[in-house]
Short mmCIF file of C-alpha atoms in Angstrom, two decimals:
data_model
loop_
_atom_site.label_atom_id
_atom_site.label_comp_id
_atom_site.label_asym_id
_atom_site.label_seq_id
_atom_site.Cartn_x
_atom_site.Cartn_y
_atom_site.Cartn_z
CA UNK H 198 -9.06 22.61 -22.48
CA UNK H 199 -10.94 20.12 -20.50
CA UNK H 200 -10.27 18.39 -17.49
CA UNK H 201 -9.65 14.61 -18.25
CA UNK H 202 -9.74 11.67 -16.14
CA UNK H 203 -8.35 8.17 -16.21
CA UNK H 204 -9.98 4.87 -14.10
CA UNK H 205 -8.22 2.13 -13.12
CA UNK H 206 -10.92 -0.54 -11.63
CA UNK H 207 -11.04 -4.44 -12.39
CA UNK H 208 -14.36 -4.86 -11.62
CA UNK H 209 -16.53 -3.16 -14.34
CA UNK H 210 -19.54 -2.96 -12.89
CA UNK H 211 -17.74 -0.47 -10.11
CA UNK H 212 -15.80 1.03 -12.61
CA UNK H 213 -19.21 2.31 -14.47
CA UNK H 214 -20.79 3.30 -11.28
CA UNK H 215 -18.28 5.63 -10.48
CA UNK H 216 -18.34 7.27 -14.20
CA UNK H 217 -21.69 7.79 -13.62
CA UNK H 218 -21.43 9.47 -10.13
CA UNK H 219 -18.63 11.72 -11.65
CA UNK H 220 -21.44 12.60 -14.23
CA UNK H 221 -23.38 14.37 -11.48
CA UNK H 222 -20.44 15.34 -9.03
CA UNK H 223 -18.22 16.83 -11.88
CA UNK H 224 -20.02 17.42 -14.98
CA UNK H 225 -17.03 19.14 -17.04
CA UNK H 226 -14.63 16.37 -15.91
CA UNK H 227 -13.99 13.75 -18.90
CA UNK H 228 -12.71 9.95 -18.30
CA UNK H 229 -10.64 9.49 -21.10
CA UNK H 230 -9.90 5.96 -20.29
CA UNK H 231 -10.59 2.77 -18.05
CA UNK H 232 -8.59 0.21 -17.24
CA UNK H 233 -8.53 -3.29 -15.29
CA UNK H 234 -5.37 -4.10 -14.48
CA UNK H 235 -1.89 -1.30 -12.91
CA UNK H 236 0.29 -1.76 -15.94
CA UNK H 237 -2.79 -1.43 -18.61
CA UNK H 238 -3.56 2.15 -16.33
CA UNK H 239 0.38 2.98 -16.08
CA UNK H 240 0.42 2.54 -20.10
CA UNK H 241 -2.95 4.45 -20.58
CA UNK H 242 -2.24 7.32 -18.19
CA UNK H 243 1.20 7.92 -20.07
CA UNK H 244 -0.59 7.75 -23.65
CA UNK H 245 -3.62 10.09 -22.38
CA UNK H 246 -1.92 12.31 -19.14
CA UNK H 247 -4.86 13.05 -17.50
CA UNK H 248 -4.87 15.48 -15.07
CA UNK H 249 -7.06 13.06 -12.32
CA UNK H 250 -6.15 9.01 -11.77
CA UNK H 251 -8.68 7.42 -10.27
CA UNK H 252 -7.00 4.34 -8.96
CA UNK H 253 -8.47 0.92 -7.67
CA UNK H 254 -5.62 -0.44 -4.59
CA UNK H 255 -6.28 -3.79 -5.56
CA UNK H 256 -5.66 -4.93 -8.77
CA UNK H 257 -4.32 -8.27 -10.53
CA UNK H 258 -0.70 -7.93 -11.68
CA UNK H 259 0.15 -4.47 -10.78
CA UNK H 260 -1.75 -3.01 -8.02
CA UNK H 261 -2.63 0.64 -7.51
CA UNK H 262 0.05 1.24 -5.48
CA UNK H 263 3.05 -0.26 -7.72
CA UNK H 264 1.31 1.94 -10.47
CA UNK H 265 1.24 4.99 -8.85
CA UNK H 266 4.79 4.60 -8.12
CA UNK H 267 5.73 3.74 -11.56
CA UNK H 268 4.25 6.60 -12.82
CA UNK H 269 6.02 9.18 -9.90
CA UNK H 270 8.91 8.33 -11.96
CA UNK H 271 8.16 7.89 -15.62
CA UNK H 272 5.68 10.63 -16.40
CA UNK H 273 7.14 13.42 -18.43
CA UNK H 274 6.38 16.29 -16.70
CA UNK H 275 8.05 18.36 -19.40
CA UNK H 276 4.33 17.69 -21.08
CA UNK H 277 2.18 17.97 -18.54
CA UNK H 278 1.48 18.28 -14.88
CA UNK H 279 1.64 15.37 -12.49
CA UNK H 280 -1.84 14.21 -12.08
CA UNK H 281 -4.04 14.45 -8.72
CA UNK H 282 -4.12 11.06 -7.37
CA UNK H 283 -7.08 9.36 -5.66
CA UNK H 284 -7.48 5.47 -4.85
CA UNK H 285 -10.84 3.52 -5.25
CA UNK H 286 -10.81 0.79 -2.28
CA UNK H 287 -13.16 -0.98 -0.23
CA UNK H 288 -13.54 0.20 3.62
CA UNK H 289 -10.49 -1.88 5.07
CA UNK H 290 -6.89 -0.92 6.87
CA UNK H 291 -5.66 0.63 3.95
CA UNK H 292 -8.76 3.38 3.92
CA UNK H 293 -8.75 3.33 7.56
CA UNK H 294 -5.26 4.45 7.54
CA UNK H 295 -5.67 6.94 4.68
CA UNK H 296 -8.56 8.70 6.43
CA UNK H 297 -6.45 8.88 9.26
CA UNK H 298 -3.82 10.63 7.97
CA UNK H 299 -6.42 12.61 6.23
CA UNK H 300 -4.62 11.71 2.97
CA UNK H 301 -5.91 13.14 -0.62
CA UNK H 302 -7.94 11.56 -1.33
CA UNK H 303 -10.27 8.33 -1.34
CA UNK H 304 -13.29 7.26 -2.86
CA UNK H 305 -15.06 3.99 -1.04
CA UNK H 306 -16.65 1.68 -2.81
CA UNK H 307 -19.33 0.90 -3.65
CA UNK H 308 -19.58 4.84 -5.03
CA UNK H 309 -20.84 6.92 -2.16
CA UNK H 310 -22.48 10.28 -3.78
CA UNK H 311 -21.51 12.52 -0.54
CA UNK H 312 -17.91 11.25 -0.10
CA UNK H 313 -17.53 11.30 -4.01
CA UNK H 314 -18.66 15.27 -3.69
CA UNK H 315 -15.92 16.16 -0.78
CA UNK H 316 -13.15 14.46 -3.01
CA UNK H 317 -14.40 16.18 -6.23
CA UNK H 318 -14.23 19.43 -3.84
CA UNK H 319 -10.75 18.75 -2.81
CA UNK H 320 -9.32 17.74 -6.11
CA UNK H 321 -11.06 21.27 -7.70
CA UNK H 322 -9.00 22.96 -5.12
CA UNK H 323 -5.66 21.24 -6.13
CA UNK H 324 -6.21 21.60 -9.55
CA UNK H 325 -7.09 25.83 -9.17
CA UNK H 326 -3.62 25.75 -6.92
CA UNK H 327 -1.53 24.73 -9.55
CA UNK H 328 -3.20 26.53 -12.81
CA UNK H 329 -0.72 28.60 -14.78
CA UNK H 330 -3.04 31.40 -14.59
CA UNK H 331 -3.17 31.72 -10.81
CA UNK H 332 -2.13 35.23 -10.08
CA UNK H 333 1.29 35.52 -8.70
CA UNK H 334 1.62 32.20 -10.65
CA UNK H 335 3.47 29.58 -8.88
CA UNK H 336 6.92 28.15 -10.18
CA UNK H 337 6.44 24.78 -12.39
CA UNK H 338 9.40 23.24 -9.92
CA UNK H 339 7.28 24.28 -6.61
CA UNK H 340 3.71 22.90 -8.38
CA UNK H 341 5.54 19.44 -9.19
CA UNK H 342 7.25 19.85 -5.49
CA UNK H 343 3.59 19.95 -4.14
CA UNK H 344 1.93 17.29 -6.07
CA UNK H 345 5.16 14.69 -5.13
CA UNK H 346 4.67 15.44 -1.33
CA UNK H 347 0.91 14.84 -2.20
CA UNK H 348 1.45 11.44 -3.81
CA UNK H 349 3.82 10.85 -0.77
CA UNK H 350 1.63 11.48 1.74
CA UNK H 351 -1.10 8.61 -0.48
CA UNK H 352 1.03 5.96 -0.81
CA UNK H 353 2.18 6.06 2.39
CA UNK H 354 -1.61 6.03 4.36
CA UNK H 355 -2.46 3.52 1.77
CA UNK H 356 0.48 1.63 3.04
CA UNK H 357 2.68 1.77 -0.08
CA UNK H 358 5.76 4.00 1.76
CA UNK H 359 6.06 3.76 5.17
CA UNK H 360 6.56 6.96 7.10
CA UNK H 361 9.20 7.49 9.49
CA UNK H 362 7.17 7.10 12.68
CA UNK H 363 5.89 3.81 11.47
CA UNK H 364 8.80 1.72 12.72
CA UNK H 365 8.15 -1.32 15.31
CA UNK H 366 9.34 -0.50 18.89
CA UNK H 367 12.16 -3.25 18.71
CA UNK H 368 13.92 -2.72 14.95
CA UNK H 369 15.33 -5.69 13.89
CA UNK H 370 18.29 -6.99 14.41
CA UNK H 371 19.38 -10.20 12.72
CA UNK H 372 17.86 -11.48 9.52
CA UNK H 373 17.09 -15.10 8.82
CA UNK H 374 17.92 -15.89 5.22
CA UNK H 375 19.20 -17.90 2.25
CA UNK H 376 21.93 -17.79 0.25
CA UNK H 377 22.41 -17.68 -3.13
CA UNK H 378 21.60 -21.45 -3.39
CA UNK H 379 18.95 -21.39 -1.48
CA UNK H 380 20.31 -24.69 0.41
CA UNK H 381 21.53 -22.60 3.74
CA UNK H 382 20.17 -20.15 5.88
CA UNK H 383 22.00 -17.71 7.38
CA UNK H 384 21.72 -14.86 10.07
CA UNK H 385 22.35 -11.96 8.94
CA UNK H 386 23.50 -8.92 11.44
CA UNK H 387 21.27 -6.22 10.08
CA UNK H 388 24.78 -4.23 10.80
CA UNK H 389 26.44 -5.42 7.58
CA UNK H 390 23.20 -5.09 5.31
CA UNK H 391 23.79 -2.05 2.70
CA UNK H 392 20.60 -2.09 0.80
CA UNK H 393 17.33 -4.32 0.46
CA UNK H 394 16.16 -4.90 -3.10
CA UNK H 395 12.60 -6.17 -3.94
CA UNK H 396 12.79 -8.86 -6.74
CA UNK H 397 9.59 -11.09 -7.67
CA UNK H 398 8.86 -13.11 -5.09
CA UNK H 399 11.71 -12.64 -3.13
CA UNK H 400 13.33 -9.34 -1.37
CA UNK H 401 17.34 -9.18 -1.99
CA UNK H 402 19.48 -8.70 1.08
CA UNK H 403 22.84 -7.14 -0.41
CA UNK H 404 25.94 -6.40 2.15
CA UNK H 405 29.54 -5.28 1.17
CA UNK H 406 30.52 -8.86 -0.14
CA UNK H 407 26.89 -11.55 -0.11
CA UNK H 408 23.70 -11.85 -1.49
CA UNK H 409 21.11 -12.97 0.48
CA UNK H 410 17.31 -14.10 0.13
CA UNK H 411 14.58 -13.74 2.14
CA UNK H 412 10.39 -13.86 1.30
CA UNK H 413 9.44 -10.93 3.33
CA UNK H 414 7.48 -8.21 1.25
CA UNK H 415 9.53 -4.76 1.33
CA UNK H 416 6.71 -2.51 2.62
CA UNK H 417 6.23 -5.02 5.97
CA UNK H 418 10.41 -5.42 6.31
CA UNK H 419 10.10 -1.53 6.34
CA UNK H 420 8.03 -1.72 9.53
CA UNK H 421 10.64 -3.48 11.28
CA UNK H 422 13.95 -0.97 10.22
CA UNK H 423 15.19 2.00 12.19
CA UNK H 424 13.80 4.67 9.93
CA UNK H 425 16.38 6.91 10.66
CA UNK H 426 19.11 4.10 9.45
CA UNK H 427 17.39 2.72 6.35
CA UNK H 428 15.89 5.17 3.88
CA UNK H 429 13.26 4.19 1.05
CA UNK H 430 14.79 5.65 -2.03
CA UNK H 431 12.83 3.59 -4.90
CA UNK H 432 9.40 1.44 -4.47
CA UNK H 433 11.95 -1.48 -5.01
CA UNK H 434 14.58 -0.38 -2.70
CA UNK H 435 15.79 0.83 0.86
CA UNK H 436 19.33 1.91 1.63
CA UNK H 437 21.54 2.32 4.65
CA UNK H 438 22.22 6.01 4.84
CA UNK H 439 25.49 5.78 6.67
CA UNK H 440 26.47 3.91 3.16
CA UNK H 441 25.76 6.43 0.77
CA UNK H 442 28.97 7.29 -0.66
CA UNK H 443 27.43 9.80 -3.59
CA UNK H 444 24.55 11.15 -5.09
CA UNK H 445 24.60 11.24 -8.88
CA UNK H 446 22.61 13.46 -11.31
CA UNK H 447 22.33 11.66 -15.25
CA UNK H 448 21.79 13.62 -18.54
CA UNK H 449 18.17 13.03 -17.91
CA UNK H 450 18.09 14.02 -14.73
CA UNK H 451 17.60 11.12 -12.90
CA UNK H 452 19.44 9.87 -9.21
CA UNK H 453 21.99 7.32 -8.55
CA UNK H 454 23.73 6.44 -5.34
CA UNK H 455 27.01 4.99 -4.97
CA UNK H 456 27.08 2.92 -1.82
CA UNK H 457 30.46 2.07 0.19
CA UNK H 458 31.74 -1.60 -0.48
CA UNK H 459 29.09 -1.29 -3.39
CA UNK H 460 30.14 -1.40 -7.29
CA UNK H 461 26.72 -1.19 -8.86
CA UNK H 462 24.46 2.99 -8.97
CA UNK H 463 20.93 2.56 -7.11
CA UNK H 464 18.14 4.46 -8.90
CA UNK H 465 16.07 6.86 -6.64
CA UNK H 466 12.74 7.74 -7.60
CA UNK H 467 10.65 11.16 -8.05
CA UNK H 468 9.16 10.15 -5.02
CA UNK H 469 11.80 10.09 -2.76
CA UNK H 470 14.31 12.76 -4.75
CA UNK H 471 13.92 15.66 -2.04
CA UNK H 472 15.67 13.23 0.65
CA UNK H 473 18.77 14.43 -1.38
CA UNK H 474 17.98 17.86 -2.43
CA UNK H 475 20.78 19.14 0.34
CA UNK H 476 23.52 16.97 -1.39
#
């Protein structure tokens, strides 16, 4: 069966340069697909389930990152294998911070031959790790286990989960925001907040009895949290862990939290599953 590949790039022009580079850096690899925008790659990658996404960071509508995430938690991997993950991006903070971390993997672009060979290296390896016929062969649980810390460990160089050392050196401690109206604002004590929720263009500030509004993007609010108090649980939303009453498994197999003072279940994605694995 051939390997397959799926690219996610707006620009086509860059998008074609790197199918030709693959021609010489991978010849057996196949790209199935291309896409310019996250949700047309989210709907193609589901449809196709490649075993390599080649994704740009910065995309209209849905950008790498929200895609990547979307897929952590819809792709069936009753089917097939998570894919390997790489990002496309131009040499700014988010590869700076990626090569830092030593993330896998990146490709810069415009297409760099040499770099494009150490990722193709690096993704052969992953791929040979997790092959059925590798001899003892490794549990499908442990292989999905490995490929989730992988996509972890990209969307958080890249910026799109912040790890736990990441926090500022003074977490905050009032928040300045609306209310439901939008005519009032409010401080907050970051004491009574239960859970942040990310919501078009505004982020959701829910405690045991309000709903709040405030403008501030999740992943920078993140920066500014006590890691160790608020815990990421879904791309959309970040919890207080001293308010997690529950941890619910569904017939799918799918987590919800009940929170204290709380009525509604918070979804936790693939991604961030093994923070309850214990409970």
């Amino acid at each position: 069966m051939p390997l397959t590949a799926l690219i996610a790039e707006d620009e086509p022009l860059l998008a074609q340069a790197l199918q030709a580079e693959l021609v010489t850096a991978w010849p057996e690899l196949r790209v199935v697909a291309t896409a310019r925008d996250g949700r047309s790659a989210v709907r193609e990658a589901l449809r196709l389930l490649p075993q390599v996404l080649f994704f740009d960071i910065r995309m209209p509508g849905l950008d790498g990152l929200g895609a990547a995430a979307e897929l952590a938690d819809s792709w069936p991997t009753d089917e097939a294998p998570m894919p390997q993950l790489v990002f496309v991006t131009a040499y700014d903070e988010y590869a700076a911070r990626a090569f830092e971390a030593e993330a896998i993997d990146y490709v810069l672009k415009p297409v760099q031959p040499e770099r494009l060979r150490k990722t193709v290296a690096r993704l052969r390896q992953a791929l040979a790790a997790a092959a059925p016929s590798m001899t003892p062969p490794v549990p499908a649980d442990e292989v999905l286990e490995r490929t989730l810390a992988q996509w972890r460990q990209v969307l958080g160089a890249a910026g799109g989960a912040p790890s736990a050392s990441s926090t500022s050196a003074a977490p905050l401690r009032m928040i300045a925001a609306s209310d439901a109206g939008g005519a009032t604002v409010r401080m907050v004590p970051i004491d009574e907040v239960l859970y942040f929720e990310a919501a078009d263009k505004y982020l959701r500030v829910l405690t045991a009895t309000q709903e709040y509004l405030i403008r501030t993007p999740l992943k920078q609010l993140l920066l500014q949290l006590d890691a160790d108090t608020f815990w990421q649980v879904h791309r959309a939303v970040v919890v207080r862990s001293a308010a997690i009453e529950a941890v619910h498994r569904d017939e799918a197999g799918k987590l919800h939290l009940a929170l204290r003072g709380r009525a509604e279940k918070i979804p936790v994605s693939r991604l961030y599953a093994h923070l309850f694995r214990a409970m």
